[in-house]
Every structure is written in structure tokens, then in C-alpha cells.
Amino acid sequence: MKATVACFEQNYNSVIFAQNKSMAEIRNNWTREEVAAIFNTPVMALLYRAAQVHHAYQTTGEVQVCTLLSVKTGGCPEDCAYCPQAARYHTDVEAHKLLEYDEVITKALIAKENGSTRFCMGAAWRNIRDNKDFDAVLEMVKGVASLDLEVCCTLGMLTEEQAKKLKEAGLYAYNHNLDTGENFYEEIITTRKYEDRLHTIEHVQNAEISVCSGGIIGLGETDNDRIDMLHTLATLKQHPESVPVNALVAVKGTPLENMQRVSVWEMIRMIATARILMPKAMVRLSAGRNEMSIEEQALCFMAGANSIFAGEKLLTTPNPDFDEDKKMFELLGLKPREAYKADKLTGVLIEP
Ligand code: SF4
């Protein structure tokens, strides 16, 4: 046992030494062993290290507020075991067709008035089809972008041509989560492959849209699966601009309805490791926040989370409402992050 601890310390120290030497360096060549050594660091040391990286690369105390709206709910042909929107599971989610343009713009305006600077629209599709619904989504993207909100979509798999159309409409980011590690993936989803996810991410990057990609913990995966997912994200040719870390919200009627809620320490470990590996990314404390106390959320912010989703629903699952979050911001002295900040810093501004 002593030998194992000594070996771990040696690995961890060598990673930290390498990192201290190159604090300014953004790495895409992390080895699996390095990622595992960081992930397995004792939690207080991990939290401390992540906070240091966070201070070096991000504005401490600044948190972006985002809103996620389901523009087309339910009836999805995929079989993601965690998702109440899959048509094959019997859940309480009420399916609806694509929302009307005016309703979406009204919701975006409400989100903006309540402090959101990113507005994400989700549709329960396997992939985008070139049809009138996609044309309608392109109009929604134009409309939301004209409100000076960072506009994001999550619409399933897409081709490079479709990504380019979204970019032309003013899309800022595209969400496509890896969900979990590659080896565990087929335990959770059988209707598509891990490489399909990676291809979509590549199409998004090729269209010069920023990538939002992360995953969910609490699906029954092991730590090794979590490390695998973080390693894949951190070794993409370009790190995702945004990394959502979700805790499973077990929904009755899905195959994962009886899964135990993950502990806050598991969330902190994921967030902190993501922060260290991808210092410039926005790390988003996403699903599962409804179950967390302010103290637990504060620890997640210390670990490097710098974004939350606001509004009473996160697609279909409950989420803290705007007022509760305002109170938390006041109590913790957090400041909301403005829209397009990354572009303002680099001087590259997207033209909506
Ligand atoms: S997660 Fe997305 S792709 Fe999977 S079943 Fe739900 S809506 Fe469909």
C-alpha cells in the first residue's frame, strides 16, 4: 500500500512540476496517465491546484449565466439511457413539436432580462435534417443572435454543410456532449457510436463554431470511464470552448431511474480536473445543480466552474430559478460574465 501511495505521489508531483514549468501553456497532448494522476489527487490538493489554474486563466468570481430552452421536446428515436425524451421510454415528458419563432424570441428576451448572456436551444433530434424545421431553427438563431446573446444549439448530429449554415445564421456555439468514456458508451447508448460524436464535433470545429462538449456522471460508470472522457476532451485538436459537467438527474421511466445521486465530491473532482486540463474552457456546472446547496455550489466554483444554467427547467428536468440564483450571486459576491467576452479579449468578434 505504501508503495502505491509513493508511486501516486511521484506521478502527481511530476505532473505538477511539468505544469508549473509551463503554466502559460495550453496542452492537447495529455497522456492518459497524467489525466489519471490529476483526477486521483486527494480532493483538497486537487481543489487548491484547480483554483490556482482558475486564477491564472479566468476572472475569479465571474460566472456566466446561460439559459437552455427545449425548442422541440420528446419523441427522439435515440436510446440514451438517461434521457426522458427518448420515445421508447415511458416518462412524464410531454412531447411537443418545434416551438414558434415568436415564443422562442420571447423566452430569449426573458432570459436576457434575468441576466443570461448565452441562450441555448435544444431539439430532441437524432440528427439535423435539411427540412423546414431546420430552416425555422436557422431563423431562430438569427433572431437570438440579434439580441446580443451568445447563441448555442444542441440539435444532434450534423454535417459540415449544416454547421456552416448555422454559422452563417450567427450561431456562436454548438453543444454535443461525449456523455461518458468511450469504453462505457455502448452501455448507455446503442443507437450511435462514440466516433459519430467525435465526427460531429469535428464538423462544428471545421465550421469555426465553438464547441460545447462535456458529459454526465452517475450513469453507473467507473472512475476510469470518467478519466477516459476527460482525456478525450483534453486531447481534441482544440479544447472545447465550453465543458458542461452534469450529474445524472434520474427520471422515472428511464432505464437509469434507480441510480443513486452522485456526491458533490465527485462533481468537484470532475470540475477541477477539467479546469486543470483545459484552463481556458468555460466549465459549466450543469444538470443536478437543483439538488445542491449554495455551499456545495461554492465549492464547485472554487474548483473552477464558471458557468451555470438558470431558469426553472434544464430542457425537461428541474433547475433553480432566476431569483434563487440572484441570491446566491449576492451571497458569494459573484459577478455575471458578459456576452462574447472571449472574443472581446482576443479581438475576434462574431458578427450576428
Ligand atoms: S439525449 Fe438527445 S439524442 Fe439522446 S434520447 Fe435524449 S434527446 Fe435523443
Short mmCIF file of C-alpha atoms and ligand atoms in Angstrom, two decimals:
data_model
loop_
_atom_site.label_atom_id
_atom_site.label_comp_id
_atom_site.label_asym_id
_atom_site.label_seq_id
_atom_site.Cartn_x
_atom_site.Cartn_y
_atom_site.Cartn_z
CA MET A 1 0.00 0.00 0.00
CA LYS A 2 2.82 2.36 0.95
CA ALA A 3 4.47 1.67 -2.39
CA THR A 4 1.21 2.56 -4.20
CA VAL A 5 0.91 5.86 -2.35
CA ALA A 6 4.56 6.70 -3.03
CA CYS A 7 4.09 5.85 -6.69
CA PHE A 8 0.97 8.01 -6.91
CA GLU A 9 2.79 10.92 -5.25
CA GLN A 10 5.68 10.59 -7.65
CA ASN A 11 3.31 10.63 -10.65
CA TYR A 12 1.31 13.54 -9.29
CA ASN A 13 4.41 15.57 -8.41
CA SER A 14 5.88 15.07 -11.85
CA VAL A 15 2.62 16.26 -13.46
CA ILE A 16 2.52 19.32 -11.18
CA PHE A 17 6.20 20.03 -11.85
CA ALA A 18 5.59 19.88 -15.59
CA GLN A 19 2.55 22.13 -15.18
CA ASN A 20 4.31 24.72 -13.04
CA LYS A 21 7.03 24.91 -15.64
CA SER A 22 4.50 25.64 -18.33
CA MET A 23 1.63 27.41 -16.60
CA ALA A 24 1.09 29.52 -19.72
CA GLU A 25 0.99 26.52 -21.99
CA ILE A 26 -2.28 25.02 -23.14
CA ARG A 27 -1.69 21.33 -23.73
CA ASN A 28 -3.54 18.98 -26.06
CA ASN A 29 -1.07 16.15 -25.54
CA TRP A 30 -2.04 14.98 -22.06
CA THR A 31 -1.35 11.31 -21.55
CA ARG A 32 -3.98 9.06 -20.00
CA GLU A 33 -1.62 8.52 -17.04
CA GLU A 34 -1.28 12.25 -16.46
CA VAL A 35 -5.04 12.73 -16.53
CA ALA A 36 -5.49 9.83 -14.09
CA ALA A 37 -2.84 11.25 -11.74
CA ILE A 38 -4.60 14.62 -11.62
CA PHE A 39 -8.06 13.03 -11.26
CA ASN A 40 -6.86 10.84 -8.38
CA THR A 41 -5.24 13.65 -6.42
CA PRO A 42 -6.55 13.94 -2.83
CA VAL A 43 -9.53 16.25 -3.06
CA MET A 44 -8.20 19.24 -1.08
CA ALA A 45 -4.96 19.32 -3.08
CA LEU A 46 -6.94 18.96 -6.30
CA LEU A 47 -9.24 21.80 -5.33
CA TYR A 48 -6.27 24.02 -4.47
CA ARG A 49 -4.49 23.27 -7.73
CA ALA A 50 -7.62 23.85 -9.82
CA ALA A 51 -8.22 27.16 -8.05
CA GLN A 52 -4.65 28.22 -8.93
CA VAL A 53 -5.20 27.40 -12.60
CA HIS A 54 -8.56 29.14 -12.46
CA HIS A 55 -6.95 32.31 -11.05
CA ALA A 56 -4.28 32.22 -13.73
CA TYR A 57 -6.61 31.84 -16.71
CA GLN A 58 -10.06 33.07 -15.73
CA THR A 59 -11.60 36.05 -13.97
CA THR A 60 -12.17 34.77 -10.47
CA GLY A 61 -15.66 35.28 -9.13
CA GLU A 62 -17.14 35.73 -12.60
CA VAL A 63 -19.83 33.24 -13.61
CA GLN A 64 -21.68 33.14 -16.89
CA VAL A 65 -25.42 32.59 -16.67
CA CYS A 66 -26.91 30.58 -19.52
CA THR A 67 -30.43 29.52 -20.36
CA LEU A 68 -31.32 26.29 -22.09
CA LEU A 69 -34.68 26.05 -23.84
CA SER A 70 -36.13 22.90 -25.32
CA VAL A 71 -37.47 24.08 -28.70
CA LYS A 72 -38.64 20.60 -29.67
CA THR A 73 -39.32 18.11 -26.91
CA GLY A 74 -39.62 14.31 -26.80
CA GLY A 75 -40.21 11.69 -29.44
CA CYS A 76 -36.49 11.14 -30.00
CA PRO A 77 -35.57 7.89 -31.80
CA GLU A 78 -32.29 7.51 -29.85
CA ASP A 79 -31.95 5.30 -26.77
CA CYS A 80 -29.79 7.38 -24.38
CA ALA A 81 -30.49 5.55 -21.12
CA TYR A 82 -30.59 8.74 -19.04
CA CYS A 83 -32.97 10.70 -21.25
CA PRO A 84 -36.70 11.16 -20.64
CA GLN A 85 -37.11 12.46 -24.21
CA ALA A 86 -36.38 9.10 -25.86
CA ALA A 87 -39.63 7.94 -27.48
CA ARG A 88 -39.09 4.35 -26.33
CA TYR A 89 -39.23 5.18 -22.58
CA HIS A 90 -42.45 5.92 -20.73
CA THR A 91 -41.86 9.12 -18.83
CA ASP A 92 -43.95 12.13 -17.88
CA VAL A 93 -42.34 14.32 -20.52
CA GLU A 94 -44.93 15.80 -22.85
CA ALA A 95 -43.70 15.79 -26.41
CA HIS A 96 -44.18 18.94 -28.49
CA LYS A 97 -43.31 19.99 -32.00
CA LEU A 98 -40.90 22.77 -32.83
CA LEU A 99 -41.84 25.96 -30.97
CA GLU A 100 -42.87 29.02 -32.92
CA TYR A 101 -40.30 31.73 -33.62
CA ASP A 102 -42.05 34.38 -31.50
CA GLU A 103 -42.23 32.14 -28.45
CA VAL A 104 -38.51 31.40 -28.65
CA ILE A 105 -37.59 35.07 -29.02
CA THR A 106 -39.83 35.99 -26.09
CA LYS A 107 -38.12 33.34 -23.94
CA ALA A 108 -34.70 34.62 -25.04
CA LEU A 109 -35.65 38.17 -24.06
CA ILE A 110 -36.83 37.00 -20.63
CA ALA A 111 -33.57 35.09 -20.19
CA LYS A 112 -31.57 38.20 -21.12
CA GLU A 113 -33.56 40.40 -18.74
CA ASN A 114 -32.76 37.90 -15.98
CA GLY A 115 -29.03 38.07 -16.62
CA SER A 116 -28.35 35.25 -19.08
CA THR A 117 -25.72 36.01 -21.71
CA ARG A 118 -25.90 32.68 -23.51
CA PHE A 119 -29.09 31.15 -24.83
CA CYS A 120 -29.06 27.53 -25.92
CA MET A 121 -31.82 25.89 -27.96
CA GLY A 122 -32.20 22.12 -27.80
CA ALA A 123 -34.18 19.85 -30.10
CA ALA A 124 -34.69 16.13 -29.42
CA TRP A 125 -33.44 15.01 -32.83
CA ARG A 126 -31.06 12.21 -33.72
CA ASN A 127 -29.56 14.47 -36.36
CA ILE A 128 -30.43 17.61 -38.26
CA ARG A 129 -32.39 17.08 -41.47
CA ASP A 130 -32.45 19.60 -44.29
CA ASN A 131 -36.12 20.44 -43.97
CA LYS A 132 -38.42 23.29 -42.93
CA ASP A 133 -37.76 22.68 -39.23
CA PHE A 134 -34.04 23.27 -39.76
CA ASP A 135 -34.85 26.42 -41.75
CA ALA A 136 -37.00 27.56 -38.83
CA VAL A 137 -34.16 26.91 -36.38
CA LEU A 138 -31.82 28.97 -38.59
CA GLU A 139 -34.27 31.87 -38.29
CA MET A 140 -34.38 31.42 -34.50
CA VAL A 141 -30.57 31.50 -34.41
CA LYS A 142 -30.58 34.79 -36.36
CA GLY A 143 -33.24 36.23 -34.06
CA VAL A 144 -31.48 35.27 -30.82
CA ALA A 145 -28.08 36.43 -32.09
CA SER A 146 -29.60 39.84 -32.89
CA LEU A 147 -30.39 40.22 -29.17
CA ASP A 148 -26.64 40.24 -28.47
CA LEU A 149 -26.84 36.90 -26.71
CA GLU A 150 -24.31 34.16 -27.37
CA VAL A 151 -26.49 31.70 -29.24
CA CYS A 152 -25.94 27.98 -28.91
CA CYS A 153 -27.81 24.96 -30.28
CA THR A 154 -27.93 21.29 -29.45
CA LEU A 155 -29.68 19.50 -32.32
CA GLY A 156 -27.94 16.13 -32.57
CA MET A 157 -25.55 15.04 -35.27
CA LEU A 158 -24.88 17.36 -38.20
CA THR A 159 -22.88 17.56 -41.39
CA GLU A 160 -20.25 20.16 -42.12
CA GLU A 161 -22.62 21.90 -44.57
CA GLN A 162 -25.30 22.16 -41.90
CA ALA A 163 -22.73 23.50 -39.45
CA LYS A 164 -21.76 26.17 -41.97
CA LYS A 165 -25.40 27.22 -42.38
CA LEU A 166 -25.71 27.58 -38.62
CA LYS A 167 -22.52 29.62 -38.54
CA GLU A 168 -23.84 31.92 -41.28
CA ALA A 169 -27.04 32.40 -39.27
CA GLY A 170 -24.92 33.65 -36.33
CA LEU A 171 -24.52 30.52 -34.23
CA TYR A 172 -21.82 31.01 -31.61
CA ALA A 173 -21.58 27.54 -30.07
CA TYR A 174 -22.82 24.03 -30.69
CA ASN A 175 -23.36 21.58 -27.85
CA HIS A 176 -22.63 17.92 -28.45
CA ASN A 177 -21.68 16.05 -25.29
CA LEU A 178 -19.46 13.00 -25.26
CA ASP A 179 -21.66 11.87 -22.37
CA THR A 180 -19.16 9.37 -20.92
CA GLY A 181 -15.94 7.48 -21.65
CA GLU A 182 -15.61 5.56 -24.90
CA ASN A 183 -15.46 2.11 -23.26
CA PHE A 184 -18.69 2.67 -21.33
CA TYR A 185 -20.55 4.41 -24.14
CA GLU A 186 -22.44 1.41 -25.50
CA GLU A 187 -23.82 0.64 -22.04
CA ILE A 188 -25.68 3.95 -22.27
CA ILE A 189 -26.40 4.46 -25.97
CA THR A 190 -26.59 1.84 -28.67
CA THR A 191 -28.18 3.84 -31.49
CA ARG A 192 -24.99 5.68 -32.40
CA LYS A 193 -21.27 5.29 -31.87
CA TYR A 194 -18.70 7.30 -29.99
CA GLU A 195 -16.97 8.12 -33.23
CA ASP A 196 -20.24 9.66 -34.51
CA ARG A 197 -19.97 12.13 -31.63
CA LEU A 198 -16.39 12.93 -32.48
CA HIS A 199 -17.25 13.45 -36.17
CA THR A 200 -19.96 15.95 -35.28
CA ILE A 201 -17.53 17.83 -33.05
CA GLU A 202 -15.06 17.92 -35.94
CA HIS A 203 -17.72 19.30 -38.31
CA VAL A 204 -18.55 22.02 -35.80
CA GLN A 205 -14.89 22.95 -35.35
CA ASN A 206 -14.33 22.99 -39.12
CA ALA A 207 -17.20 25.47 -39.46
CA GLU A 208 -15.43 27.65 -36.86
CA ILE A 209 -18.25 27.38 -34.37
CA SER A 210 -17.13 26.98 -30.79
CA VAL A 211 -17.67 23.55 -29.30
CA CYS A 212 -19.53 22.89 -26.07
CA SER A 213 -18.90 19.30 -25.03
CA GLY A 214 -18.80 17.51 -21.71
CA GLY A 215 -20.63 14.69 -20.06
CA ILE A 216 -22.75 13.25 -17.31
CA ILE A 217 -21.62 11.42 -14.20
CA GLY A 218 -23.70 8.99 -12.21
CA LEU A 219 -24.64 6.73 -15.13
CA GLY A 220 -23.00 3.70 -13.50
CA GLU A 221 -19.59 4.40 -14.97
CA THR A 222 -16.30 3.90 -13.11
CA ASP A 223 -13.64 6.49 -12.36
CA ASN A 224 -11.69 5.07 -15.29
CA ASP A 225 -14.58 5.92 -17.62
CA ARG A 226 -14.63 9.46 -16.26
CA ILE A 227 -10.87 9.74 -16.78
CA ASP A 228 -11.28 8.40 -20.34
CA MET A 229 -13.86 11.06 -21.16
CA LEU A 230 -11.74 13.88 -19.71
CA HIS A 231 -8.72 12.58 -21.59
CA THR A 232 -10.65 12.55 -24.89
CA LEU A 233 -11.87 16.12 -24.36
CA ALA A 234 -8.46 17.42 -23.31
CA THR A 235 -6.72 15.87 -26.32
CA LEU A 236 -9.09 17.14 -29.02
CA LYS A 237 -7.08 19.17 -31.52
CA GLN A 238 -8.70 22.23 -29.98
CA HIS A 239 -10.15 22.13 -26.47
CA PRO A 240 -13.90 22.71 -26.27
CA GLU A 241 -14.62 26.36 -25.51
CA SER A 242 -17.19 25.04 -23.04
CA VAL A 243 -17.28 21.87 -20.94
CA PRO A 244 -20.58 21.09 -19.19
CA VAL A 245 -20.31 18.77 -16.20
CA ASN A 246 -23.69 17.20 -15.45
CA ALA A 247 -24.82 14.98 -12.59
CA LEU A 248 -27.47 12.49 -13.61
CA VAL A 249 -30.98 13.52 -12.70
CA ALA A 250 -32.60 10.08 -12.56
CA VAL A 251 -36.01 10.27 -14.22
CA LYS A 252 -38.77 7.76 -13.62
CA GLY A 253 -39.43 5.65 -16.68
CA THR A 254 -35.84 5.73 -17.98
CA PRO A 255 -33.53 2.70 -17.60
CA LEU A 256 -31.46 4.71 -15.08
CA GLU A 257 -34.42 5.70 -12.90
CA ASN A 258 -32.98 3.98 -9.82
CA MET A 259 -29.46 5.34 -9.98
CA GLN A 260 -28.12 7.00 -6.83
CA ARG A 261 -27.40 10.69 -6.90
CA VAL A 262 -23.64 11.40 -7.18
CA SER A 263 -21.91 13.17 -4.30
CA VAL A 264 -20.68 16.73 -4.58
CA TRP A 265 -17.11 15.44 -4.21
CA GLU A 266 -17.46 13.52 -7.43
CA MET A 267 -18.65 16.67 -9.18
CA ILE A 268 -15.74 18.64 -7.70
CA ARG A 269 -13.25 16.03 -8.89
CA MET A 270 -14.62 16.24 -12.44
CA ILE A 271 -14.79 20.03 -12.49
CA ALA A 272 -11.33 20.50 -11.00
CA THR A 273 -9.71 18.02 -13.37
CA ALA A 274 -11.42 19.65 -16.35
CA ARG A 275 -10.23 23.07 -15.16
CA ILE A 276 -6.61 21.91 -14.85
CA LEU A 277 -6.61 20.11 -18.21
CA MET A 278 -8.46 22.81 -20.16
CA PRO A 279 -7.62 26.09 -18.42
CA LYS A 280 -9.29 28.40 -20.93
CA ALA A 281 -12.58 26.50 -21.22
CA MET A 282 -15.78 27.63 -19.61
CA VAL A 283 -16.57 24.80 -17.19
CA ARG A 284 -20.31 24.64 -16.78
CA LEU A 285 -21.95 23.37 -13.61
CA SER A 286 -25.00 21.93 -15.33
CA ALA A 287 -27.66 19.31 -14.53
CA GLY A 288 -28.01 18.25 -10.92
CA ARG A 289 -27.50 21.76 -9.51
CA ASN A 290 -31.08 21.77 -8.27
CA GLU A 291 -30.08 19.23 -5.62
CA MET A 292 -27.05 21.21 -4.45
CA SER A 293 -26.82 23.62 -1.53
CA ILE A 294 -25.17 27.01 -2.01
CA GLU A 295 -22.17 25.68 -0.05
CA GLU A 296 -21.80 22.79 -2.46
CA GLN A 297 -22.08 25.09 -5.47
CA ALA A 298 -19.48 27.42 -3.92
CA LEU A 299 -17.04 24.51 -3.77
CA CYS A 300 -17.73 23.80 -7.45
CA PHE A 301 -16.91 27.44 -8.29
CA MET A 302 -13.68 27.14 -6.30
CA ALA A 303 -12.85 24.03 -8.28
CA GLY A 304 -13.10 26.02 -11.49
CA ALA A 305 -16.73 26.04 -12.57
CA ASN A 306 -17.54 29.43 -14.08
CA SER A 307 -20.94 28.98 -15.61
CA ILE A 308 -24.39 27.86 -14.59
CA PHE A 309 -27.69 27.29 -16.31
CA ALA A 310 -30.50 29.41 -14.94
CA GLY A 311 -34.25 29.12 -15.30
CA GLU A 312 -36.62 26.68 -13.74
CA LYS A 313 -36.08 23.93 -16.35
CA LEU A 314 -32.97 22.45 -17.87
CA LEU A 315 -34.57 21.02 -21.03
CA THR A 316 -37.03 18.85 -19.11
CA THR A 317 -35.55 18.48 -15.63
CA PRO A 318 -35.90 20.91 -12.67
CA ASN A 319 -33.32 23.67 -12.12
CA PRO A 320 -33.00 26.53 -9.60
CA ASP A 321 -34.97 29.60 -10.75
CA PHE A 322 -33.50 33.03 -11.57
CA ASP A 323 -34.32 34.54 -8.15
CA GLU A 324 -32.59 31.78 -6.18
CA ASP A 325 -29.50 32.26 -8.30
CA LYS A 326 -29.56 36.03 -7.81
CA LYS A 327 -29.49 35.44 -4.06
CA MET A 328 -26.57 33.04 -4.44
CA PHE A 329 -24.63 35.57 -6.56
CA GLU A 330 -25.14 38.23 -3.89
CA LEU A 331 -24.14 35.94 -1.05
CA LEU A 332 -20.98 34.68 -2.76
CA GLY A 333 -20.07 38.02 -4.35
CA LEU A 334 -20.18 36.54 -7.85
CA LYS A 335 -20.36 38.72 -10.94
CA PRO A 336 -22.17 37.67 -14.11
CA ARG A 337 -19.98 37.32 -17.21
CA GLU A 338 -20.84 39.49 -20.20
CA ALA A 339 -21.67 38.03 -23.62
CA TYR A 340 -18.88 37.45 -26.16
CA LYS A 341 -16.20 38.11 -23.56
CA ALA A 342 -13.75 35.61 -25.05
CA ASP A 343 -14.00 37.34 -28.41
CA LYS A 344 -13.61 40.77 -26.88
CA LEU A 345 -10.40 39.56 -25.21
CA THR A 346 -8.94 38.18 -28.44
CA GLY A 347 -10.35 40.99 -30.55
CA VAL A 348 -12.18 38.50 -32.78
CA LEU A 349 -15.82 39.48 -32.77
CA ILE A 350 -18.53 37.34 -34.24
CA GLU A 351 -20.96 39.31 -36.42
CA PRO A 352 -24.51 38.21 -35.61
S1 SF4 B 1 -30.18 12.77 -25.13
FE1 SF4 B 1 -30.75 13.75 -27.07
S2 SF4 B 1 -30.31 12.17 -28.59
FE2 SF4 B 1 -30.42 11.11 -26.62
S3 SF4 B 1 -32.56 10.43 -26.43
FE3 SF4 B 1 -32.40 12.42 -25.43
S4 SF4 B 1 -32.98 13.90 -26.98
FE4 SF4 B 1 -32.49 11.99 -28.05
#
